[in-house]
Amino acid sequence: MRIVKLTNETKKNLLDDLLKRSPNHYTEYADTVQEIVDRIKENGNQALFDYTKKFDKADISESNIRVTKEEIEEAYEKTDAHLIEVIRKALVNIRSYHEKQRQYSWFDTTEEGTILGQKVTPLESVGVYVPGGKAAYPSSLLMNIVPAKVAGVKNIIMTTPCNAEGKVYPTTLVAANEAGVDAIYKAGGAQAIASLAYGTESIPKVDKIVGPGNIFVALAKRAVYGYVGIDSIAGPSEILVLADETANPRYVAADLLSQAEHDELASAILVTTSEELAKKVAEDVDGFIKELSRSEIIRKSIDHYGYILVAEDMENAIAAANDIASEHLEIVTKNPFEVMTKIRNAGAIFIGEYSSEPLGDYFAGPNHVLPTNGTAKFFSPLSVDDFIKKSSIIYYSKEALEPIQQDIIDFATSEQLTAHANSIKVRFEDKK
């Protein structure tokens, strides 16, 4: 890994480099995606089946697009029993964490005759997209379905690509069934996103679409946003480790590579106050790459988006971490909790040397669907909040409105909105 001194210039160059990975920079695919979206909107199932044949080489029709109970039972038979137990254990943790995020309607009343409040309503239907190309990620599936279930969403529809034989990864089906999905359809790519957004003869339209995917999925979500809600347009995965001389270089190197193996565009960054640690981590990274199965992907990720930044002091290191606003942030210092209080921008914060990023990916409970590409400065992890909507409640009696009527009339008149003013005025005509 390249080791550079942390300066304003090197930080700016790094941020510019990372932003190149944003889906917003892949505009050359936008027209292709828009054509797919438009065809699905116009032709429904027929376009969906045509694209599935073209991209996934599968003969899908109305008769076999929906995953059956028998296919789910077959998936359980093909999935390792121990893995099923692990999925169930993880579900307990994920559900328990998200249940603490529940919001409830509330109302405040006064003796003067007013009621103000907020009505919380779960979304009616949600579409969950689950990738199925290079690998299966049942953990991500759990992270998208569980908060929707906890929020009280009535209908959770899942789409995922199938193989040429029309089969879906067994672990994907098992995890979806354990999480409580209502229906699963064999559809992938931009065509699946468009089907969820507009509905086809087989796939019902939903109110919001969540879930990760490739650049075509990301651009399709952007194309249908506004017609339906979306979670975000996520970029490649990223990790930043904030460490001092007390950190174990072998642990740090291993954690950096845990994200680099996701994607050639993934980024792995170490910000440290110790030059000695920087050198040892770089050596351990090279050693691990030789041993790991996805070494080719890891090497490209590290070569293009891997950095070790050496800061003068922890204050500058923390400032860099806040500017980068990484999806995953590990704090491995002698006083990690104190450092944590100074972090403003991060998707998820992992504290201490035994809280490595995969703990959050699979088991701890907090959601691993996190803001990327610096959006942690203004976005939050996926949560129960993403699956509810809030309505304001306002009630005033005549007795409560009367003392303030002139204030409202004057305010509206100052904005030259006389119809607004009149709406209040007519209610007290009998007083004049």
Short mmCIF file of C-alpha atoms in Angstrom, two decimals:
data_model
loop_
_atom_site.label_atom_id
_atom_site.label_comp_id
_atom_site.label_asym_id
_atom_site.label_seq_id
_atom_site.Cartn_x
_atom_site.Cartn_y
_atom_site.Cartn_z
CA MET A 1 0.00 0.00 0.00
CA ARG A 2 1.18 3.52 -0.73
CA ILE A 3 2.25 5.49 2.33
CA VAL A 4 1.90 9.28 2.11
CA LYS A 5 2.23 12.14 4.55
CA LEU A 6 -1.15 13.64 5.46
CA THR A 7 -1.32 17.21 4.16
CA ASN A 8 -4.16 19.34 2.82
CA GLU A 9 -2.98 18.55 -0.71
CA THR A 10 -2.75 14.76 -0.24
CA LYS A 11 -6.16 14.76 1.45
CA LYS A 12 -7.70 16.74 -1.41
CA ASN A 13 -6.18 14.37 -3.98
CA LEU A 14 -7.50 11.37 -2.07
CA LEU A 15 -11.03 12.81 -1.83
CA ASP A 16 -11.03 13.63 -5.55
CA ASP A 17 -9.87 10.08 -6.29
CA LEU A 18 -12.58 8.50 -4.15
CA LEU A 19 -15.35 10.59 -5.67
CA LYS A 20 -14.52 9.17 -9.11
CA ARG A 21 -16.09 5.90 -7.91
CA SER A 22 -19.54 7.49 -7.47
CA PRO A 23 -22.35 6.09 -9.65
CA ASN A 24 -22.94 9.68 -10.78
CA HIS A 25 -19.73 9.40 -12.83
CA TYR A 26 -20.95 6.44 -14.90
CA THR A 27 -23.22 8.45 -17.16
CA GLU A 28 -22.26 6.40 -20.23
CA TYR A 29 -24.67 3.70 -18.96
CA ALA A 30 -27.54 6.09 -18.23
CA ASP A 31 -29.15 5.90 -21.67
CA THR A 32 -29.04 2.11 -21.69
CA VAL A 33 -30.65 1.98 -18.25
CA GLN A 34 -33.32 4.52 -19.21
CA GLU A 35 -34.22 2.44 -22.26
CA ILE A 36 -34.70 -0.63 -20.05
CA VAL A 37 -36.80 1.31 -17.57
CA ASP A 38 -38.99 2.77 -20.34
CA ARG A 39 -39.55 -0.64 -21.97
CA ILE A 40 -40.59 -2.21 -18.66
CA LYS A 41 -42.97 0.67 -18.02
CA GLU A 42 -44.56 0.28 -21.44
CA ASN A 43 -44.51 -3.49 -21.96
CA GLY A 44 -44.48 -4.99 -18.47
CA ASN A 45 -43.91 -8.73 -18.27
CA GLN A 46 -42.95 -9.20 -21.89
CA ALA A 47 -40.05 -6.75 -21.61
CA LEU A 48 -39.03 -8.26 -18.26
CA PHE A 49 -38.95 -11.79 -19.68
CA ASP A 50 -37.04 -10.62 -22.76
CA TYR A 51 -34.36 -8.92 -20.64
CA THR A 52 -34.12 -11.92 -18.31
CA LYS A 53 -33.48 -14.15 -21.31
CA LYS A 54 -30.93 -11.70 -22.71
CA PHE A 55 -28.95 -11.02 -19.53
CA ASP A 56 -29.50 -14.10 -17.35
CA LYS A 57 -30.06 -16.70 -20.12
CA ALA A 58 -33.16 -17.92 -18.27
CA ASP A 59 -36.60 -18.77 -19.70
CA ILE A 60 -38.85 -17.00 -17.21
CA SER A 61 -42.59 -16.64 -17.70
CA GLU A 62 -45.71 -15.91 -15.67
CA SER A 63 -45.78 -19.53 -14.61
CA ASN A 64 -42.34 -19.64 -12.97
CA ILE A 65 -41.30 -16.06 -12.16
CA ARG A 66 -42.47 -16.31 -8.55
CA VAL A 67 -40.45 -18.55 -6.24
CA THR A 68 -42.64 -21.37 -4.97
CA LYS A 69 -42.94 -22.95 -1.54
CA GLU A 70 -41.38 -26.09 -2.99
CA GLU A 71 -38.34 -24.15 -4.21
CA ILE A 72 -37.87 -22.67 -0.75
CA GLU A 73 -38.10 -26.13 0.83
CA GLU A 74 -35.51 -27.39 -1.66
CA ALA A 75 -33.25 -24.46 -0.71
CA TYR A 76 -33.34 -25.52 2.95
CA GLU A 77 -32.26 -29.02 1.94
CA LYS A 78 -29.28 -27.60 0.00
CA THR A 79 -28.15 -25.16 2.71
CA ASP A 80 -25.81 -26.23 5.47
CA ALA A 81 -27.75 -26.71 8.70
CA HIS A 82 -25.15 -24.83 10.73
CA LEU A 83 -25.39 -21.82 8.40
CA ILE A 84 -29.15 -21.77 8.90
CA GLU A 85 -28.60 -21.63 12.66
CA VAL A 86 -26.10 -18.80 12.23
CA ILE A 87 -28.63 -16.87 10.12
CA ARG A 88 -31.22 -17.33 12.85
CA LYS A 89 -28.81 -16.11 15.55
CA ALA A 90 -27.92 -13.06 13.47
CA LEU A 91 -31.62 -12.36 12.92
CA VAL A 92 -32.21 -12.19 16.68
CA ASN A 93 -29.49 -9.54 17.06
CA ILE A 94 -30.57 -7.55 14.02
CA ARG A 95 -34.23 -7.59 15.03
CA SER A 96 -33.45 -6.65 18.64
CA TYR A 97 -31.34 -3.67 17.57
CA HIS A 98 -33.92 -2.35 15.11
CA GLU A 99 -36.82 -2.75 17.52
CA LYS A 100 -35.19 -0.03 19.62
CA GLN A 101 -35.58 2.32 16.64
CA ARG A 102 -39.35 2.05 16.56
CA GLN A 103 -41.21 5.35 16.54
CA TYR A 104 -44.73 5.89 17.78
CA SER A 105 -47.45 8.45 17.15
CA TRP A 106 -47.71 11.18 19.77
CA PHE A 107 -50.18 13.92 20.65
CA ASP A 108 -49.97 16.98 22.90
CA THR A 109 -53.11 18.71 24.18
CA THR A 110 -53.70 21.98 25.98
CA GLU A 111 -56.54 23.31 28.12
CA GLU A 112 -57.15 26.01 25.50
CA GLY A 113 -58.39 23.34 23.08
CA THR A 114 -55.45 22.46 20.84
CA ILE A 115 -54.08 19.10 19.80
CA LEU A 116 -50.72 18.90 18.03
CA GLY A 117 -49.01 15.66 17.19
CA GLN A 118 -47.39 13.28 14.77
CA LYS A 119 -48.94 10.19 13.24
CA VAL A 120 -46.46 7.45 12.32
CA THR A 121 -47.54 5.09 9.54
CA PRO A 122 -45.54 2.22 8.03
CA LEU A 123 -45.16 2.11 4.27
CA GLU A 124 -47.70 -0.14 2.58
CA SER A 125 -45.27 -2.01 0.30
CA VAL A 126 -41.51 -2.20 -0.15
CA GLY A 127 -39.35 -3.84 -2.80
CA VAL A 128 -36.05 -5.38 -1.73
CA TYR A 129 -33.47 -5.95 -4.44
CA VAL A 130 -30.96 -8.74 -3.77
CA PRO A 131 -27.95 -9.15 -6.10
CA GLY A 132 -27.22 -12.58 -7.48
CA GLY A 133 -24.37 -12.16 -9.92
CA LYS A 134 -20.83 -12.85 -8.69
CA ALA A 135 -21.87 -13.98 -5.20
CA ALA A 136 -24.77 -14.33 -2.78
CA TYR A 137 -25.07 -11.98 0.19
CA PRO A 138 -27.78 -13.26 2.52
CA SER A 139 -26.47 -10.93 5.26
CA SER A 140 -27.41 -7.87 3.19
CA LEU A 141 -30.83 -9.34 2.57
CA LEU A 142 -31.43 -9.59 6.34
CA MET A 143 -30.36 -5.98 6.82
CA ASN A 144 -32.94 -4.76 4.31
CA ILE A 145 -35.89 -6.92 5.28
CA VAL A 146 -35.71 -6.82 9.09
CA PRO A 147 -36.13 -3.05 9.59
CA ALA A 148 -39.05 -3.10 7.15
CA LYS A 149 -40.68 -5.90 9.14
CA VAL A 150 -40.06 -4.10 12.43
CA ALA A 151 -41.55 -0.91 10.98
CA GLY A 152 -44.73 -2.82 10.13
CA VAL A 153 -44.58 -2.83 6.32
CA LYS A 154 -47.49 -4.99 5.15
CA ASN A 155 -46.07 -6.29 1.90
CA ILE A 156 -42.34 -6.93 1.34
CA ILE A 157 -41.53 -8.00 -2.23
CA MET A 158 -38.09 -9.31 -3.12
CA THR A 159 -36.50 -9.60 -6.55
CA THR A 160 -33.25 -11.40 -7.28
CA PRO A 161 -31.62 -12.78 -10.45
CA CYS A 162 -31.76 -16.49 -11.23
CA ASN A 163 -29.28 -18.62 -13.14
CA ALA A 164 -29.81 -20.03 -16.61
CA GLU A 165 -31.82 -22.93 -15.14
CA GLY A 166 -34.16 -20.53 -13.35
CA LYS A 167 -32.69 -21.29 -9.91
CA VAL A 168 -31.92 -18.79 -7.13
CA TYR A 169 -29.05 -19.19 -4.63
CA PRO A 170 -30.35 -21.51 -1.88
CA THR A 171 -28.90 -19.35 0.92
CA THR A 172 -30.70 -16.32 -0.52
CA LEU A 173 -34.04 -18.11 -0.38
CA VAL A 174 -33.42 -19.43 3.13
CA ALA A 175 -32.43 -16.03 4.49
CA ALA A 176 -35.41 -14.35 2.84
CA ASN A 177 -37.81 -16.90 4.26
CA GLU A 178 -36.29 -16.62 7.74
CA ALA A 179 -36.52 -12.83 7.62
CA GLY A 180 -40.20 -12.98 6.65
CA VAL A 181 -40.38 -11.76 3.06
CA ASP A 182 -43.86 -12.01 1.52
CA ALA A 183 -42.99 -12.88 -2.09
CA ILE A 184 -39.85 -13.54 -4.13
CA TYR A 185 -39.56 -12.96 -7.88
CA LYS A 186 -36.83 -14.07 -10.28
CA ALA A 187 -35.77 -10.76 -11.77
CA GLY A 188 -32.46 -8.91 -11.74
CA GLY A 189 -30.75 -5.76 -12.92
CA ALA A 190 -32.34 -2.51 -14.03
CA GLN A 191 -35.36 -4.45 -15.30
CA ALA A 192 -36.15 -5.66 -11.80
CA ILE A 193 -35.95 -2.13 -10.37
CA ALA A 194 -38.26 -0.82 -13.11
CA SER A 195 -40.70 -3.69 -12.49
CA LEU A 196 -40.89 -2.84 -8.79
CA ALA A 197 -41.31 0.85 -9.56
CA TYR A 198 -44.05 0.59 -12.17
CA GLY A 199 -45.45 -2.89 -11.66
CA THR A 200 -45.95 -5.60 -14.27
CA GLU A 201 -48.59 -8.28 -14.74
CA SER A 202 -46.62 -10.45 -12.30
CA ILE A 203 -44.67 -8.11 -10.02
CA PRO A 204 -46.73 -5.63 -7.99
CA LYS A 205 -45.75 -1.98 -7.82
CA VAL A 206 -44.19 -0.95 -4.51
CA ASP A 207 -43.86 2.37 -2.66
CA LYS A 208 -40.12 2.19 -2.01
CA ILE A 209 -37.14 0.19 -3.30
CA VAL A 210 -34.13 -0.73 -1.16
CA GLY A 211 -31.12 -2.97 -1.57
CA PRO A 212 -27.65 -2.92 -3.17
CA GLY A 213 -26.70 -3.70 -6.74
CA ASN A 214 -24.31 -3.01 -9.60
CA ILE A 215 -24.06 0.24 -11.55
CA PHE A 216 -27.12 -0.65 -13.66
CA VAL A 217 -29.20 -1.20 -10.54
CA ALA A 218 -27.93 2.06 -9.03
CA LEU A 219 -28.73 4.06 -12.15
CA ALA A 220 -32.16 2.42 -12.44
CA LYS A 221 -32.96 3.43 -8.86
CA ARG A 222 -31.97 6.98 -9.72
CA ALA A 223 -34.17 6.86 -12.84
CA VAL A 224 -37.32 5.80 -10.96
CA TYR A 225 -36.76 8.00 -7.89
CA GLY A 226 -39.71 10.31 -7.42
CA TYR A 227 -42.14 7.77 -8.81
CA VAL A 228 -41.16 5.56 -5.88
CA GLY A 229 -38.87 6.15 -2.91
CA ILE A 230 -35.39 4.64 -2.76
CA ASP A 231 -32.92 4.08 0.06
CA SER A 232 -29.87 5.61 -1.64
CA ILE A 233 -27.63 5.32 -4.67
CA ALA A 234 -24.77 3.48 -3.03
CA GLY A 235 -21.21 3.50 -4.24
CA PRO A 236 -18.48 0.87 -3.73
CA SER A 237 -17.63 -0.28 -0.21
CA GLU A 238 -15.04 1.54 1.90
CA ILE A 239 -13.25 1.33 5.23
CA LEU A 240 -11.10 3.76 7.17
CA VAL A 241 -9.03 2.66 10.15
CA LEU A 242 -7.95 5.37 12.58
CA ALA A 243 -4.98 4.04 14.57
CA ASP A 244 -2.04 5.02 16.72
CA GLU A 245 1.12 3.21 17.80
CA THR A 246 -0.85 0.90 20.12
CA ALA A 247 -2.68 -0.81 17.24
CA ASN A 248 -1.86 -4.35 16.14
CA PRO A 249 -0.64 -4.00 12.52
CA ARG A 250 -1.77 -7.51 11.61
CA TYR A 251 -5.32 -6.77 12.78
CA VAL A 252 -5.36 -3.45 10.91
CA ALA A 253 -4.11 -5.03 7.67
CA ALA A 254 -6.71 -7.80 7.87
CA ASP A 255 -9.50 -5.28 8.44
CA LEU A 256 -8.46 -3.11 5.51
CA LEU A 257 -8.57 -6.12 3.19
CA SER A 258 -12.01 -7.17 4.48
CA GLN A 259 -13.46 -4.37 2.37
CA ALA A 260 -10.96 -4.46 -0.49
CA GLU A 261 -12.16 -7.95 -1.42
CA HIS A 262 -15.67 -6.66 -2.18
CA ASP A 263 -14.89 -4.81 -5.37
CA GLU A 264 -12.04 -3.49 -7.47
CA LEU A 265 -13.47 -0.02 -6.74
CA ALA A 266 -13.59 -0.53 -2.96
CA SER A 267 -11.37 1.73 -0.90
CA ALA A 268 -9.28 0.87 2.18
CA ILE A 269 -7.60 3.70 4.09
CA LEU A 270 -5.45 3.78 7.19
CA VAL A 271 -4.94 7.11 8.94
CA THR A 272 -2.30 6.83 11.64
CA THR A 273 0.04 8.91 13.77
CA SER A 274 2.70 6.18 13.68
CA GLU A 275 5.14 5.77 10.77
CA GLU A 276 6.26 2.44 12.21
CA LEU A 277 2.69 1.13 12.22
CA ALA A 278 2.23 2.37 8.65
CA LYS A 279 5.22 0.36 7.42
CA LYS A 280 4.21 -2.80 9.30
CA VAL A 281 0.64 -2.62 8.01
CA ALA A 282 1.86 -2.23 4.44
CA GLU A 283 4.02 -5.34 4.85
CA ASP A 284 1.17 -7.35 6.38
CA VAL A 285 -1.19 -6.29 3.61
CA ASP A 286 1.21 -7.71 1.02
CA GLY A 287 1.52 -10.92 3.02
CA PHE A 288 -2.23 -11.41 3.37
CA ILE A 289 -2.92 -10.75 -0.30
CA LYS A 290 -0.79 -13.75 -1.22
CA GLU A 291 -2.97 -15.98 0.99
CA LEU A 292 -6.49 -14.75 0.26
CA SER A 293 -8.84 -16.23 -2.32
CA ARG A 294 -9.95 -12.96 -3.95
CA SER A 295 -6.39 -11.70 -4.28
CA GLU A 296 -6.79 -10.32 -7.79
CA ILE A 297 -9.74 -8.11 -6.81
CA ILE A 298 -8.01 -7.10 -3.57
CA ARG A 299 -4.80 -6.12 -5.33
CA LYS A 300 -6.61 -3.89 -7.83
CA SER A 301 -8.60 -2.27 -5.05
CA ILE A 302 -5.49 -1.59 -2.96
CA ASP A 303 -3.45 -0.37 -5.92
CA HIS A 304 -6.11 2.13 -7.01
CA TYR A 305 -7.92 3.13 -3.81
CA GLY A 306 -5.73 1.97 -0.94
CA TYR A 307 -3.94 4.60 1.13
CA ILE A 308 -1.93 4.87 4.33
CA LEU A 309 -1.92 8.47 5.54
CA VAL A 310 0.58 9.41 8.22
CA ALA A 311 -0.64 12.35 10.32
CA GLU A 312 1.37 14.64 12.57
CA ASP A 313 -0.97 14.08 15.51
CA MET A 314 -4.33 12.56 16.41
CA GLU A 315 -6.13 15.87 15.98
CA ASN A 316 -5.15 15.99 12.30
CA ALA A 317 -5.94 12.29 11.90
CA ILE A 318 -9.45 12.80 13.28
CA ALA A 319 -10.00 15.81 11.05
CA ALA A 320 -9.05 13.71 8.02
CA ALA A 321 -11.43 10.96 9.07
CA ASN A 322 -14.27 13.50 9.34
CA ASP A 323 -13.45 14.93 5.90
CA ILE A 324 -13.37 11.49 4.28
CA ALA A 325 -16.62 10.44 6.03
CA SER A 326 -16.09 6.73 5.44
CA GLU A 327 -18.79 4.09 5.26
CA HIS A 328 -17.00 2.03 7.93
CA LEU A 329 -14.71 3.62 10.51
CA GLU A 330 -12.60 1.59 12.93
CA ILE A 331 -10.95 3.32 15.88
CA VAL A 332 -7.93 1.42 17.18
CA THR A 333 -6.19 3.77 19.60
CA LYS A 334 -5.23 3.78 23.26
CA ASN A 335 -8.32 5.89 24.04
CA PRO A 336 -10.89 4.86 21.38
CA PHE A 337 -13.99 6.07 23.23
CA GLU A 338 -12.54 9.57 23.60
CA VAL A 339 -11.68 9.60 19.89
CA MET A 340 -15.19 8.38 19.06
CA THR A 341 -16.73 11.50 20.65
CA LYS A 342 -14.82 13.64 18.13
CA ILE A 343 -16.04 11.74 15.07
CA ARG A 344 -18.83 13.58 13.26
CA ASN A 345 -18.97 11.77 9.93
CA ALA A 346 -19.08 7.99 9.57
CA GLY A 347 -21.62 5.40 8.52
CA ALA A 348 -20.74 2.95 11.30
CA ILE A 349 -18.11 3.32 14.02
CA PHE A 350 -16.27 0.27 15.35
CA ILE A 351 -14.45 0.82 18.64
CA GLY A 352 -11.43 -1.17 19.80
CA GLU A 353 -9.32 -3.93 18.29
CA TYR A 354 -11.94 -6.67 18.76
CA SER A 355 -14.73 -4.76 17.01
CA SER A 356 -13.69 -5.43 13.43
CA GLU A 357 -15.91 -4.45 10.52
CA PRO A 358 -17.19 -7.99 9.71
CA LEU A 359 -18.78 -8.09 13.18
CA GLY A 360 -21.12 -5.36 11.95
CA ASP A 361 -21.59 -6.94 8.54
CA TYR A 362 -22.93 -10.19 9.89
CA PHE A 363 -23.83 -10.40 13.50
CA ALA A 364 -23.80 -7.48 15.96
CA GLY A 365 -27.21 -6.09 14.96
CA PRO A 366 -26.76 -2.52 13.63
CA ASN A 367 -27.55 -2.18 9.95
CA HIS A 368 -24.71 -2.63 7.50
CA VAL A 369 -26.45 -0.70 4.71
CA LEU A 370 -24.45 2.50 5.12
CA PRO A 371 -23.79 5.81 3.36
CA THR A 372 -20.81 5.78 0.97
CA ASN A 373 -18.72 8.26 -1.03
CA GLY A 374 -18.69 10.89 1.71
CA THR A 375 -22.47 10.95 2.09
CA ALA A 376 -22.10 10.02 5.77
CA LYS A 377 -21.84 13.80 6.21
CA PHE A 378 -25.61 13.99 5.67
CA PHE A 379 -27.00 10.41 5.41
CA SER A 380 -27.54 7.73 8.04
CA PRO A 381 -27.54 3.91 7.99
CA LEU A 382 -30.66 2.14 6.79
CA SER A 383 -33.11 1.95 9.70
CA VAL A 384 -36.73 1.54 10.70
CA ASP A 385 -37.12 5.25 9.86
CA ASP A 386 -36.68 4.39 6.17
CA PHE A 387 -39.85 2.32 6.21
CA ILE A 388 -42.24 4.74 7.91
CA LYS A 389 -43.76 8.08 7.05
CA LYS A 390 -44.93 10.80 9.41
CA SER A 391 -48.02 13.00 9.22
CA SER A 392 -48.44 16.15 11.27
CA ILE A 393 -51.64 16.43 13.34
CA ILE A 394 -53.17 19.84 14.02
CA TYR A 395 -56.42 20.58 15.84
CA TYR A 396 -57.61 23.96 17.20
CA SER A 397 -60.99 24.70 18.71
CA LYS A 398 -62.67 28.00 17.89
CA GLU A 399 -61.78 29.22 21.37
CA ALA A 400 -58.12 28.41 20.81
CA LEU A 401 -57.99 30.01 17.34
CA GLU A 402 -59.78 33.25 18.21
CA PRO A 403 -56.99 34.93 20.27
CA ILE A 404 -54.41 34.39 17.53
CA GLN A 405 -56.57 34.97 14.46
CA GLN A 406 -55.29 38.49 13.81
CA ASP A 407 -51.66 37.35 14.10
CA ILE A 408 -52.22 34.80 11.33
CA ILE A 409 -54.14 37.32 9.18
CA ASP A 410 -51.33 39.87 9.56
CA PHE A 411 -48.65 37.29 8.70
CA ALA A 412 -50.51 36.13 5.57
CA THR A 413 -51.22 39.71 4.49
CA SER A 414 -47.53 40.58 4.80
CA GLU A 415 -46.85 37.89 2.21
CA GLN A 416 -49.68 39.24 0.03
CA LEU A 417 -51.57 35.95 0.37
CA THR A 418 -55.00 37.41 0.94
CA ALA A 419 -56.81 34.10 0.39
CA HIS A 420 -54.81 32.66 3.29
CA ALA A 421 -55.84 35.60 5.45
CA ASN A 422 -59.45 35.27 4.35
CA SER A 423 -59.51 31.57 5.31
CA ILE A 424 -59.00 32.67 8.92
CA LYS A 425 -61.12 35.84 8.72
CA VAL A 426 -64.35 34.14 7.56
CA ARG A 427 -64.44 32.03 10.70
CA PHE A 428 -64.98 35.09 12.87
CA GLU A 429 -67.30 37.18 10.66
CA ASP A 430 -70.06 36.83 13.24
CA LYS A 431 -67.93 38.71 15.76
CA LYS A 432 -67.96 41.91 13.70
#
